[in-house]
């Protein structure tokens, strides 16, 4: 089996499982929505304030939801030794990493795209003029988040505390991505140019994806 | 051999103790009082060397982690984790002494400046490193391998954090903070500062020596417990 068809096979399996159970998507989206709701109650922002705190608020919701998603994709593999079976397949370890990364990015992006319309309604924001750049920015931020997250979730899953430790190491690691994504979204909300944020996010994505690709082989070995 | 080690140990401890005493004298009596900041400036002689030791320690953790993944020798893992725990302690000292100095001088405890924020993020990363490590099984190579990966990517993350906050700051100009302290240091202050830097580095080396020894003893105890459980 070539690496590419192996990647497609793993991806197909993950998407099929998700399509049938919808566990990850439902819990991630609901969690993101609830975070948006709670923060709306906590701050009761006016329209001007929303433009100011909205980007940070959205990304806090995404980060929380993403953490849940990362834990979920791994816990399904853990049941009945799914990961071991996957490692026995005649595939390069990096193929498994990329398949998991892409699956995580897809789930998290869908959850984000379901959260954004609700954010628009709750906070009376008009995002239509810059919807294209906003979605692209989300995608870039999500790739970086999942590149680190996929690697770290496999590490923390092997500790006695399982998923509990994931946010503790994941959140300090994603500070640069979060900052760039929040600043980029903020620039869009204010009508400024988000080019700087895009450039930084692309650099981070490359660094984290390459880092994950190089070290993933070590974290899944037995 | 044990006797030689005991002699080296006592000499090292004596030397470090004496150097630390001299260091205190240099800081509080030899170096002149800073004109505007007064006594609070003395914290600089502890704060900056602690920061240097923290970064050095995390850098050693990074190197030893690479060494472990390349060689799988237990020694590298113990060196990496020992250095990380010392680095975390010194990083805590940096984060405590910083605000104590900043409050009277800047008028605020904390600011989200690039250097402060990256030090804080660094602290969180290595606390997480130690926490993850403590929840991994001690037997086998799993603990060493997973810790090494966290040790490597955690260290690589720091320049990215620094870069993004600097970029963020240029987007939002903040009130200018006190200029570079290294610029034009009084000669006696300079002497006290560099001496302090050397003493802290020595202290780090000595603690690392003991910490690693303790780590090896830990390993032996774990092994004995393991054998006892089996029999």
GROMACS .gro file of C-alpha atoms in nm:
model
  453
    1UNK     CA    1   0.000   0.000   0.000
    2UNK     CA    2   0.145   0.335  -0.091
    3UNK     CA    3   0.163   0.602   0.176
    4UNK     CA    4  -0.088   0.820  -0.001
    5UNK     CA    5  -0.356   0.556  -0.034
    6UNK     CA    6  -0.286   0.461   0.329
    7UNK     CA    7  -0.345   0.820   0.431
    8UNK     CA    8  -0.671   0.830   0.238
    9UNK     CA    9  -0.780   0.501   0.397
   10UNK     CA   10  -0.721   0.623   0.753
   11UNK     CA   11  -0.888   0.953   0.676
   12UNK     CA   12  -1.186   0.776   0.520
   13UNK     CA   13  -1.219   0.557   0.828
   14UNK     CA   14  -1.210   0.854   1.067
   15UNK     CA   15  -1.463   1.053   0.867
   16UNK     CA   16  -1.691   0.751   0.831
   17UNK     CA   17  -1.685   0.688   1.207
   18UNK     CA   18  -1.759   1.054   1.270
   19UNK     CA   19  -2.033   1.058   1.009
   20UNK     CA   20  -2.204   0.763   1.176
   21UNK     CA   21  -2.163   0.866   1.541
   22UNK     CA   22  -2.125   1.246   1.509
   23UNK     CA   23  -1.982   1.237   1.863
   24UNK     CA   24  -1.685   1.469   1.814
   25UNK     CA   25  -1.867   1.727   1.605
   26UNK     CA   26  -2.168   1.753   1.833
   27UNK     CA   27  -1.963   1.784   2.151
   28UNK     CA   28  -1.711   2.027   1.996
   29UNK     CA   29  -1.975   2.254   1.843
   30UNK     CA   30  -2.190   2.257   2.154
   31UNK     CA   31  -1.889   2.331   2.368
   32UNK     CA   32  -1.782   2.619   2.143
   33UNK     CA   33  -2.137   2.758   2.141
   34UNK     CA   34  -2.164   2.734   2.518
   35UNK     CA   35  -1.832   2.916   2.558
   36UNK     CA   36  -1.957   3.195   2.331
   37UNK     CA   37  -2.279   3.207   2.533
   38UNK     CA   38  -2.105   3.212   2.871
   39UNK     CA   39  -1.867   3.486   2.762
   40UNK     CA   40  -2.160   3.689   2.630
   41UNK     CA   41  -2.321   3.665   2.974
   42UNK     CA   42  -1.994   3.740   3.148
   43UNK     CA   43  -1.910   4.054   2.947
   44UNK     CA   44  -2.239   4.176   2.796
   45UNK     CA   45  -2.044   4.363   2.530
   46UNK     CA   46  -2.176   4.652   2.328
   47UNK     CA   47  -2.119   4.658   1.952
   48UNK     CA   48  -1.792   4.852   1.983
   49UNK     CA   49  -1.670   4.624   2.259
   50UNK     CA   50  -1.755   4.319   2.051
   51UNK     CA   51  -1.521   4.435   1.775
   52UNK     CA   52  -1.254   4.460   2.042
   53UNK     CA   53  -1.304   4.136   2.237
   54UNK     CA   54  -1.480   3.929   1.968
   55UNK     CA   55  -1.165   3.780   1.809
   56UNK     CA   56  -1.024   3.667   2.144
   57UNK     CA   57  -1.361   3.533   2.248
   58UNK     CA   58  -1.401   3.330   1.930
   59UNK     CA   59  -1.055   3.181   1.959
   60UNK     CA   60  -1.096   3.090   2.325
   61UNK     CA   61  -1.409   2.900   2.222
   62UNK     CA   62  -1.222   2.734   1.934
   63UNK     CA   63  -0.929   2.636   2.156
   64UNK     CA   64  -1.158   2.476   2.415
   65UNK     CA   65  -1.360   2.295   2.150
   66UNK     CA   66  -1.044   2.184   1.970
   67UNK     CA   67  -0.905   2.031   2.289
   68UNK     CA   68  -1.222   1.826   2.327
   69UNK     CA   69  -1.198   1.715   1.966
   70UNK     CA   70  -0.834   1.607   1.999
   71UNK     CA   71  -0.913   1.400   2.305
   72UNK     CA   72  -1.207   1.242   2.132
   73UNK     CA   73  -1.026   1.130   1.815
   74UNK     CA   74  -0.767   0.960   2.031
   75UNK     CA   75  -1.005   0.795   2.275
   76UNK     CA   76  -1.187   0.625   1.987
   77UNK     CA   77  -0.854   0.484   1.869
   78UNK     CA   78  -0.768   0.366   2.219
   79UNK     CA   79  -1.081   0.156   2.253
   80UNK     CA   80  -1.015  -0.202   2.150
   81UNK     CA   81  -0.656  -0.126   2.055
   82UNK     CA   82  -0.730   0.076   1.744
   83UNK     CA   83  -0.400   0.261   1.759
   84UNK     CA   84  -0.198  -0.059   1.791
   85UNK     CA   85  -0.373  -0.202   1.488
   86UNK     CA   86  -0.302   0.119   1.300
   87UNK     CA   87   0.066   0.097   1.393
   88UNK     CA   88   0.081  -0.260   1.267
   89UNK     CA   89  -0.025  -0.146   0.920
   90UNK     CA   90   0.267  -0.133   0.676
   91UNK     CA   91   0.271   0.245   0.675
   92UNK     CA   92   0.521   0.510   0.765
   93UNK     CA   93   0.448   0.667   1.106
   94UNK     CA   94   0.435   1.012   0.945
   95UNK     CA   95   0.147   0.894   0.725
   96UNK     CA   96  -0.053   0.818   1.038
   97UNK     CA   97   0.037   1.162   1.174
   98UNK     CA   98  -0.079   1.340   0.860
   99UNK     CA   99  -0.401   1.138   0.843
  100UNK     CA  100  -0.482   1.220   1.206
  101UNK     CA  101  -0.384   1.583   1.156
  102UNK     CA  102  -0.608   1.624   0.852
  103UNK     CA  103  -0.899   1.450   1.029
  104UNK     CA  104  -0.860   1.679   1.331
  105UNK     CA  105  -0.840   1.988   1.111
  106UNK     CA  106  -1.156   1.886   0.925
  107UNK     CA  107  -1.359   1.824   1.243
  108UNK     CA  108  -1.239   2.140   1.414
  109UNK     CA  109  -1.300   2.354   1.104
  110UNK     CA  110  -1.656   2.224   1.069
  111UNK     CA  111  -1.722   2.299   1.437
  112UNK     CA  112  -1.581   2.651   1.386
  113UNK     CA  113  -1.793   2.714   1.078
  114UNK     CA  114  -2.101   2.609   1.274
  115UNK     CA  115  -2.006   2.840   1.563
  116UNK     CA  116  -1.941   3.153   1.358
  117UNK     CA  117  -2.305   3.209   1.240
  118UNK     CA  118  -2.427   3.182   1.599
  119UNK     CA  119  -2.161   3.432   1.705
  120UNK     CA  120  -2.284   3.665   1.429
  121UNK     CA  121  -2.641   3.646   1.561
  122UNK     CA  122  -2.562   3.672   1.934
  123UNK     CA  123  -2.320   3.961   1.895
  124UNK     CA  124  -2.487   4.143   1.604
  125UNK     CA  125  -2.170   4.135   1.397
  126UNK     CA  126  -2.164   4.163   1.020
  127UNK     CA  127  -1.889   3.934   0.897
  128UNK     CA  128  -2.005   3.909   0.533
  129UNK     CA  129  -1.761   4.173   0.392
  130UNK     CA  130  -1.456   3.976   0.507
  131UNK     CA  131  -1.596   3.624   0.528
  132UNK     CA  132  -1.340   3.483   0.281
  133UNK     CA  133  -1.024   3.603   0.462
  134UNK     CA  134  -1.182   3.515   0.798
  135UNK     CA  135  -1.242   3.152   0.700
  136UNK     CA  136  -0.893   3.125   0.555
  137UNK     CA  137  -0.748   3.267   0.876
  138UNK     CA  138  -0.949   3.016   1.077
  139UNK     CA  139  -0.819   2.734   0.863
  140UNK     CA  140  -0.457   2.845   0.905
  141UNK     CA  141  -0.495   2.883   1.282
  142UNK     CA  142  -0.666   2.545   1.303
  143UNK     CA  143  -0.387   2.371   1.110
  144UNK     CA  144  -0.126   2.504   1.354
  145UNK     CA  145  -0.342   2.417   1.655
  146UNK     CA  146  -0.398   2.061   1.534
  147UNK     CA  147  -0.035   2.012   1.429
  148UNK     CA  148   0.076   2.060   1.790
  149UNK     CA  149  -0.241   1.912   1.935
  150UNK     CA  150  -0.227   1.583   1.743
  151UNK     CA  151   0.127   1.522   1.867
  152UNK     CA  152   0.063   1.627   2.228
  153UNK     CA  153  -0.265   1.437   2.257
  154UNK     CA  154  -0.080   1.115   2.176
  155UNK     CA  155   0.176   1.198   2.447
  156UNK     CA  156  -0.071   1.287   2.722
  157UNK     CA  157  -0.292   0.988   2.635
  158UNK     CA  158  -0.008   0.764   2.755
  159UNK     CA  159   0.005   0.923   3.103
  160UNK     CA  160  -0.191   0.791   3.397
  161UNK     CA  161  -0.418   1.096   3.387
  162UNK     CA  162  -0.504   1.045   3.017
  163UNK     CA  163  -0.657   1.355   2.860
  164UNK     CA  164  -0.650   1.571   3.173
  165UNK     CA  165  -0.295   1.690   3.103
  166UNK     CA  166  -0.359   1.782   2.739
  167UNK     CA  167  -0.475   2.144   2.788
  168UNK     CA  168  -0.199   2.203   3.043
  169UNK     CA  169   0.074   2.145   2.785
  170UNK     CA  170  -0.129   2.238   2.475
  171UNK     CA  171  -0.231   2.590   2.580
  172UNK     CA  172   0.119   2.729   2.646
  173UNK     CA  173   0.234   2.567   2.322
  174UNK     CA  174  -0.033   2.733   2.108
  175UNK     CA  175   0.025   3.085   2.245
  176UNK     CA  176   0.195   3.206   1.925
  177UNK     CA  177  -0.081   3.065   1.702
  178UNK     CA  178  -0.354   3.204   1.922
  179UNK     CA  179  -0.191   3.549   1.927
  180UNK     CA  180  -0.150   3.561   1.550
  181UNK     CA  181  -0.502   3.432   1.486
  182UNK     CA  182  -0.662   3.673   1.734
  183UNK     CA  183  -0.465   3.966   1.599
  184UNK     CA  184  -0.551   3.872   1.239
  185UNK     CA  185  -0.921   3.840   1.321
  186UNK     CA  186  -0.905   4.170   1.507
  187UNK     CA  187  -0.749   4.340   1.206
  188UNK     CA  188  -1.034   4.208   0.989
  189UNK     CA  189  -1.296   4.333   1.239
  190UNK     CA  190  -1.137   4.678   1.240
  191UNK     CA  191  -1.098   4.685   0.863
  192UNK     CA  192  -0.715   4.675   0.874
  193UNK     CA  193  -0.490   4.456   0.664
  194UNK     CA  194  -0.439   4.108   0.813
  195UNK     CA  195  -0.138   4.027   0.589
  196UNK     CA  196   0.108   4.024   0.882
  197UNK     CA  197  -0.103   3.774   1.073
  198UNK     CA  198  -0.138   3.553   0.765
  199UNK     CA  199   0.234   3.551   0.709
  200UNK     CA  200   0.308   3.461   1.073
  201UNK     CA  201   0.043   3.190   1.078
  202UNK     CA  202   0.190   3.031   0.766
  203UNK     CA  203   0.537   3.031   0.925
  204UNK     CA  204   0.399   2.875   1.248
  205UNK     CA  205   0.201   2.615   1.055
  206UNK     CA  206   0.513   2.509   0.867
  207UNK     CA  207   0.724   2.495   1.186
  208UNK     CA  208   0.466   2.298   1.384
  209UNK     CA  209   0.371   2.058   1.104
  210UNK     CA  210   0.738   1.980   1.034
  211UNK     CA  211   0.806   1.944   1.409
  212UNK     CA  212   0.510   1.708   1.452
  213UNK     CA  213   0.609   1.511   1.144
  214UNK     CA  214   0.966   1.464   1.270
  215UNK     CA  215   0.876   1.363   1.627
  216UNK     CA  216   0.552   1.165   1.581
  217UNK     CA  217   0.742   0.843   1.513
  218UNK     CA  218   0.893   0.862   1.862
  219UNK     CA  219   0.569   0.917   2.051
  220UNK     CA  220   0.382   0.617   1.910
  221UNK     CA  221   0.659   0.360   1.945
  222UNK     CA  222   0.612   0.085   2.199
  223UNK     CA  223   3.638   0.596   4.415
  224UNK     CA  224   3.365   0.685   4.662
  225UNK     CA  225   3.623   0.859   4.876
  226UNK     CA  226   3.741   1.070   4.583
  227UNK     CA  227   3.384   1.168   4.509
  228UNK     CA  228   3.329   1.269   4.870
  229UNK     CA  229   3.638   1.492   4.855
  230UNK     CA  230   3.524   1.654   4.529
  231UNK     CA  231   3.179   1.704   4.682
  232UNK     CA  232   3.308   1.881   4.992
  233UNK     CA  233   3.545   2.099   4.787
  234UNK     CA  234   3.266   2.197   4.549
  235UNK     CA  235   3.027   2.280   4.832
  236UNK     CA  236   3.294   2.483   5.011
  237UNK     CA  237   3.381   2.673   4.694
  238UNK     CA  238   3.017   2.745   4.609
  239UNK     CA  239   2.936   2.854   4.964
  240UNK     CA  240   3.236   3.086   4.978
  241UNK     CA  241   3.161   3.228   4.633
  242UNK     CA  242   2.802   3.297   4.734
  243UNK     CA  243   2.915   3.479   5.047
  244UNK     CA  244   3.159   3.691   4.843
  245UNK     CA  245   2.880   3.753   4.595
  246UNK     CA  246   2.654   3.894   4.866
  247UNK     CA  247   2.933   4.121   4.986
  248UNK     CA  248   2.999   4.244   4.631
  249UNK     CA  249   2.630   4.310   4.572
  250UNK     CA  250   2.545   4.487   4.895
  251UNK     CA  251   2.872   4.659   4.993
  252UNK     CA  252   3.104   4.682   4.696
  253UNK     CA  253   2.860   4.782   4.420
  254UNK     CA  254   2.739   5.143   4.463
  255UNK     CA  255   2.376   5.230   4.524
  256UNK     CA  256   2.193   5.312   4.202
  257UNK     CA  257   2.102   5.681   4.193
  258UNK     CA  258   1.735   5.675   4.095
  259UNK     CA  259   1.622   5.325   4.189
  260UNK     CA  260   1.812   5.296   4.516
  261UNK     CA  261   1.822   4.970   4.707
  262UNK     CA  262   1.562   4.795   4.492
  263UNK     CA  263   1.811   4.787   4.205
  264UNK     CA  264   2.008   4.522   4.397
  265UNK     CA  265   1.747   4.269   4.292
  266UNK     CA  266   1.895   4.297   3.943
  267UNK     CA  267   2.201   4.098   4.059
  268UNK     CA  268   1.973   3.805   4.149
  269UNK     CA  269   1.706   3.845   3.884
  270UNK     CA  270   1.922   3.846   3.571
  271UNK     CA  271   2.155   3.559   3.676
  272UNK     CA  272   1.846   3.351   3.766
  273UNK     CA  273   1.704   3.421   3.422
  274UNK     CA  274   2.035   3.321   3.265
  275UNK     CA  275   2.042   2.995   3.464
  276UNK     CA  276   1.679   2.918   3.375
  277UNK     CA  277   1.746   2.962   3.003
  278UNK     CA  278   2.073   2.770   3.026
  279UNK     CA  279   1.900   2.487   3.213
  280UNK     CA  280   1.619   2.463   2.956
  281UNK     CA  281   1.874   2.473   2.675
  282UNK     CA  282   2.061   2.184   2.841
  283UNK     CA  283   1.728   1.998   2.869
  284UNK     CA  284   1.677   2.057   2.496
  285UNK     CA  285   2.025   1.925   2.408
  286UNK     CA  286   1.997   1.626   2.641
  287UNK     CA  287   1.653   1.543   2.500
  288UNK     CA  288   1.800   1.531   2.149
  289UNK     CA  289   2.083   1.319   2.290
  290UNK     CA  290   1.833   1.079   2.443
  291UNK     CA  291   1.633   1.033   2.124
  292UNK     CA  292   1.957   0.974   1.933
  293UNK     CA  293   2.123   0.733   2.178
  294UNK     CA  294   1.846   0.602   2.412
  295UNK     CA  295   2.088   0.616   2.700
  296UNK     CA  296   1.928   0.658   3.041
  297UNK     CA  297   2.192   0.915   3.140
  298UNK     CA  298   2.061   1.172   2.888
  299UNK     CA  299   1.704   1.137   3.013
  300UNK     CA  300   1.812   1.190   3.373
  301UNK     CA  301   2.026   1.489   3.276
  302UNK     CA  302   1.738   1.642   3.076
  303UNK     CA  303   1.479   1.604   3.351
  304UNK     CA  304   1.716   1.714   3.629
  305UNK     CA  305   1.806   2.026   3.437
  306UNK     CA  306   1.439   2.099   3.365
  307UNK     CA  307   1.347   2.084   3.733
  308UNK     CA  308   1.631   2.323   3.827
  309UNK     CA  309   1.537   2.553   3.539
  310UNK     CA  310   1.177   2.564   3.663
  311UNK     CA  311   1.291   2.669   4.011
  312UNK     CA  312   1.511   2.949   3.873
  313UNK     CA  313   1.237   3.053   3.632
  314UNK     CA  314   1.006   3.085   3.934
  315UNK     CA  315   1.266   3.306   4.104
  316UNK     CA  316   1.275   3.525   3.792
  317UNK     CA  317   0.896   3.556   3.787
  318UNK     CA  318   0.884   3.644   4.158
  319UNK     CA  319   1.174   3.890   4.171
  320UNK     CA  320   1.066   4.067   3.849
  321UNK     CA  321   0.734   4.207   3.977
  322UNK     CA  322   0.892   4.298   4.316
  323UNK     CA  323   1.135   4.519   4.123
  324UNK     CA  324   0.881   4.640   3.868
  325UNK     CA  325   0.625   4.768   4.119
  326UNK     CA  326   0.837   5.055   4.262
  327UNK     CA  327   1.029   5.122   3.938
  328UNK     CA  328   0.766   5.090   3.663
  329UNK     CA  329   0.470   5.149   3.894
  330UNK     CA  330   0.310   4.821   3.785
  331UNK     CA  331   0.360   4.458   3.885
  332UNK     CA  332   0.333   4.315   3.540
  333UNK     CA  333   0.314   4.413   3.174
  334UNK     CA  334   0.248   4.187   2.874
  335UNK     CA  335   0.584   4.265   2.725
  336UNK     CA  336   0.760   4.013   2.499
  337UNK     CA  337   1.026   3.913   2.747
  338UNK     CA  338   0.793   3.882   3.047
  339UNK     CA  339   0.530   3.691   2.856
  340UNK     CA  340   0.772   3.446   2.699
  341UNK     CA  341   0.929   3.376   3.039
  342UNK     CA  342   0.583   3.305   3.180
  343UNK     CA  343   0.497   3.076   2.888
  344UNK     CA  344   0.832   2.903   2.935
  345UNK     CA  345   0.749   2.841   3.300
  346UNK     CA  346   0.413   2.688   3.206
  347UNK     CA  347   0.572   2.463   2.945
  348UNK     CA  348   0.831   2.318   3.184
  349UNK     CA  349   0.584   2.275   3.469
  350UNK     CA  350   0.374   2.077   3.221
  351UNK     CA  351   0.688   1.885   3.117
  352UNK     CA  352   0.756   1.784   3.478
  353UNK     CA  353   0.389   1.701   3.537
  354UNK     CA  354   0.358   1.483   3.226
  355UNK     CA  355   0.681   1.310   3.322
  356UNK     CA  356   0.559   1.235   3.672
  357UNK     CA  357   0.253   1.056   3.531
  358UNK     CA  358   0.445   0.833   3.291
  359UNK     CA  359   0.561   0.483   3.382
  360UNK     CA  360   0.919   0.489   3.510
  361UNK     CA  361   1.011   0.150   3.367
  362UNK     CA  362   1.100   0.110   3.001
  363UNK     CA  363   1.187   0.383   2.753
  364UNK     CA  364   0.842   0.543   2.727
  365UNK     CA  365   0.896   0.810   2.993
  366UNK     CA  366   1.229   0.916   2.849
  367UNK     CA  367   1.107   0.928   2.489
  368UNK     CA  368   0.788   1.121   2.553
  369UNK     CA  369   0.962   1.366   2.790
  370UNK     CA  370   1.232   1.422   2.530
  371UNK     CA  371   0.976   1.512   2.263
  372UNK     CA  372   0.808   1.762   2.499
  373UNK     CA  373   1.153   1.896   2.597
  374UNK     CA  374   1.242   1.957   2.234
  375UNK     CA  375   0.922   2.110   2.100
  376UNK     CA  376   0.873   2.311   2.421
  377UNK     CA  377   1.209   2.478   2.377
  378UNK     CA  378   1.156   2.540   2.005
  379UNK     CA  379   0.828   2.710   2.089
  380UNK     CA  380   0.992   2.988   2.290
  381UNK     CA  381   1.136   3.195   2.002
  382UNK     CA  382   0.797   3.170   1.829
  383UNK     CA  383   0.624   3.308   2.138
  384UNK     CA  384   0.879   3.587   2.160
  385UNK     CA  385   0.840   3.674   1.791
  386UNK     CA  386   0.462   3.682   1.798
  387UNK     CA  387   0.447   3.905   2.103
  388UNK     CA  388   0.701   4.146   1.961
  389UNK     CA  389   0.500   4.165   1.642
  390UNK     CA  390   0.185   4.212   1.849
  391UNK     CA  391   0.350   4.494   2.039
  392UNK     CA  392   0.455   4.681   1.731
  393UNK     CA  393   0.090   4.667   1.628
  394UNK     CA  394  -0.012   4.816   1.964
  395UNK     CA  395   0.253   5.058   2.091
  396UNK     CA  396   0.280   5.056   2.470
  397UNK     CA  397   0.437   5.306   2.709
  398UNK     CA  398   0.813   5.287   2.683
  399UNK     CA  399   0.968   5.077   2.957
  400UNK     CA  400   1.307   5.141   3.118
  401UNK     CA  401   1.588   5.114   2.864
  402UNK     CA  402   1.850   4.840   2.844
  403UNK     CA  403   2.019   4.794   3.175
  404UNK     CA  404   2.342   4.660   3.026
  405UNK     CA  405   2.404   4.994   2.855
  406UNK     CA  406   2.673   5.181   3.047
  407UNK     CA  407   2.693   4.987   3.373
  408UNK     CA  408   2.917   5.138   3.641
  409UNK     CA  409   3.248   4.937   3.660
  410UNK     CA  410   3.193   4.814   4.018
  411UNK     CA  411   2.834   4.723   3.935
  412UNK     CA  412   2.958   4.542   3.629
  413UNK     CA  413   3.204   4.340   3.837
  414UNK     CA  414   2.936   4.249   4.092
  415UNK     CA  415   2.698   4.155   3.813
  416UNK     CA  416   2.937   3.928   3.625
  417UNK     CA  417   3.056   3.770   3.946
  418UNK     CA  418   2.696   3.698   4.039
  419UNK     CA  419   2.640   3.549   3.695
  420UNK     CA  420   2.936   3.316   3.744
  421UNK     CA  421   2.827   3.218   4.095
  422UNK     CA  422   2.474   3.136   3.982
  423UNK     CA  423   2.612   2.925   3.698
  424UNK     CA  424   2.833   2.739   3.946
  425UNK     CA  425   2.534   2.691   4.174
  426UNK     CA  426   2.340   2.546   3.882
  427UNK     CA  427   2.622   2.302   3.803
  428UNK     CA  428   2.645   2.188   4.166
  429UNK     CA  429   2.268   2.140   4.203
  430UNK     CA  430   2.259   1.954   3.872
  431UNK     CA  431   2.529   1.718   3.999
  432UNK     CA  432   2.326   1.636   4.310
  433UNK     CA  433   1.993   1.625   4.128
  434UNK     CA  434   2.127   1.375   3.877
  435UNK     CA  435   2.271   1.158   4.150
  436UNK     CA  436   1.935   1.164   4.323
  437UNK     CA  437   1.768   1.073   3.996
  438UNK     CA  438   1.991   0.767   3.956
  439UNK     CA  439   1.912   0.661   4.312
  440UNK     CA  440   1.542   0.707   4.229
  441UNK     CA  441   1.590   0.477   3.935
  442UNK     CA  442   1.753   0.214   4.152
  443UNK     CA  443   1.473   0.232   4.407
  444UNK     CA  444   1.214   0.196   4.132
  445UNK     CA  445   1.398  -0.105   3.996
  446UNK     CA  446   1.410  -0.270   4.341
  447UNK     CA  447   1.040  -0.207   4.393
  448UNK     CA  448   0.970  -0.355   4.051
  449UNK     CA  449   1.169  -0.669   4.136
  450UNK     CA  450   0.992  -0.703   4.467
  451UNK     CA  451   0.653  -0.671   4.301
  452UNK     CA  452   0.740  -0.949   4.059
  453UNK     CA  453   0.870  -1.196   4.317
   0.00000   0.00000   0.00000
